[in-house]
Amino acid sequence: MARSSKLYHQFIHIRTFVNAKVKWVRDPDLDIAVLKEKDLKEIISLKNHIVSSPSKSLSIYNASMLKSSLNLPTTTIKFVEKHRHVFTQFQPSPGLPPRVKLTPQALSLHNEEMAVHNSETNRQDTARRLARLLMLAGMTRLPIYVIEKLKWDMGLPYDYVTTLLAYYPDYFDVCVVEDPMSGKEVLALELVSWRKELSVSELEKRVMYYGAEKRRLDIQFPMFLPKSFALEKRIKTWVEGWQKLPYISPYENAFHLDSNSDQAEKWTVAILHELLSLLVSKKTERENLICYGECLGLGSRFKKALVHHPGIFYISNKIRTQTVVLREAYRNEFLVKKHPVMGMRYWYIHLMTKG
């Protein structure tokens, strides 16, 4: 018993895996999962601008002014012409400049999408996931610009400030905090009160579902490595020992741990794992994760953890950026469990690639 306690103490305080080179191996299936959403975010963003207009249309000039803010890959005119099953141009009357609106199919999808967002079930699910996002690492506040970065992958409605937040005043409030990045005061979203019932991670829920007799401390992360991938022996040995370390909930404050210890890294991975689990797409741009990590004071730890654990996280280099994918959430290029918001997005992809 004493020997076991001594080994545990060493695991907590000694770093055994410093700056190891873990090679990156391409995963074609997960690259496809990322690639098939190319232009999707931009299409839905432009769609939202159109339907927000009183006339449900935009002049070509006004639509062109959105290129930069929507991060369109080309001019707005070319983008509209490329996706002709989503957008259509028309001239309201002779002599007036042309305008762009949604096709009947796209407008029908938009109405279905809004029905999903406005359903009581989805609204409650979104509020709870957003609350859990604020609770990670024992925090309760997050600058709104960080939430904006994660807004798409969280599946938040485009008008979430006036709909979702206003609908749950007992959950959320807006406050002012000092931005850890710039030191300036910024608006932040605050959790009104800590919700203990929500502070159970997805991995803990699985343990509770499959067998209450299994101790939560024994939780290990699911690992899915490509067939062509093989960890070198010393790294594989380290991972096996690291997996046996106690699991600390991502909703606990564990900043007391030595930041260079293996135990601290397991807690960091737990936060990353839970964060990706909260997203409807189970993936997001690497930049978004690092930005979130910087707000927690874990930016450098996030960077290392993403590289050290290719069996848990996959980094795709497709679509002009780096996207972090939670491996266990996918089988081949398909989501294992499809959120209703993602179900609607796949219908948009079908319309984009039609004909």
Coordinates of C-alpha atoms in Angstrom, one line a residue, residues 33 150 297:
A33 CA -15.8 14.9 -42.4
L150 CA -17.4 28.8 -30.7
G297 CA -4.7 30.2 -18.4

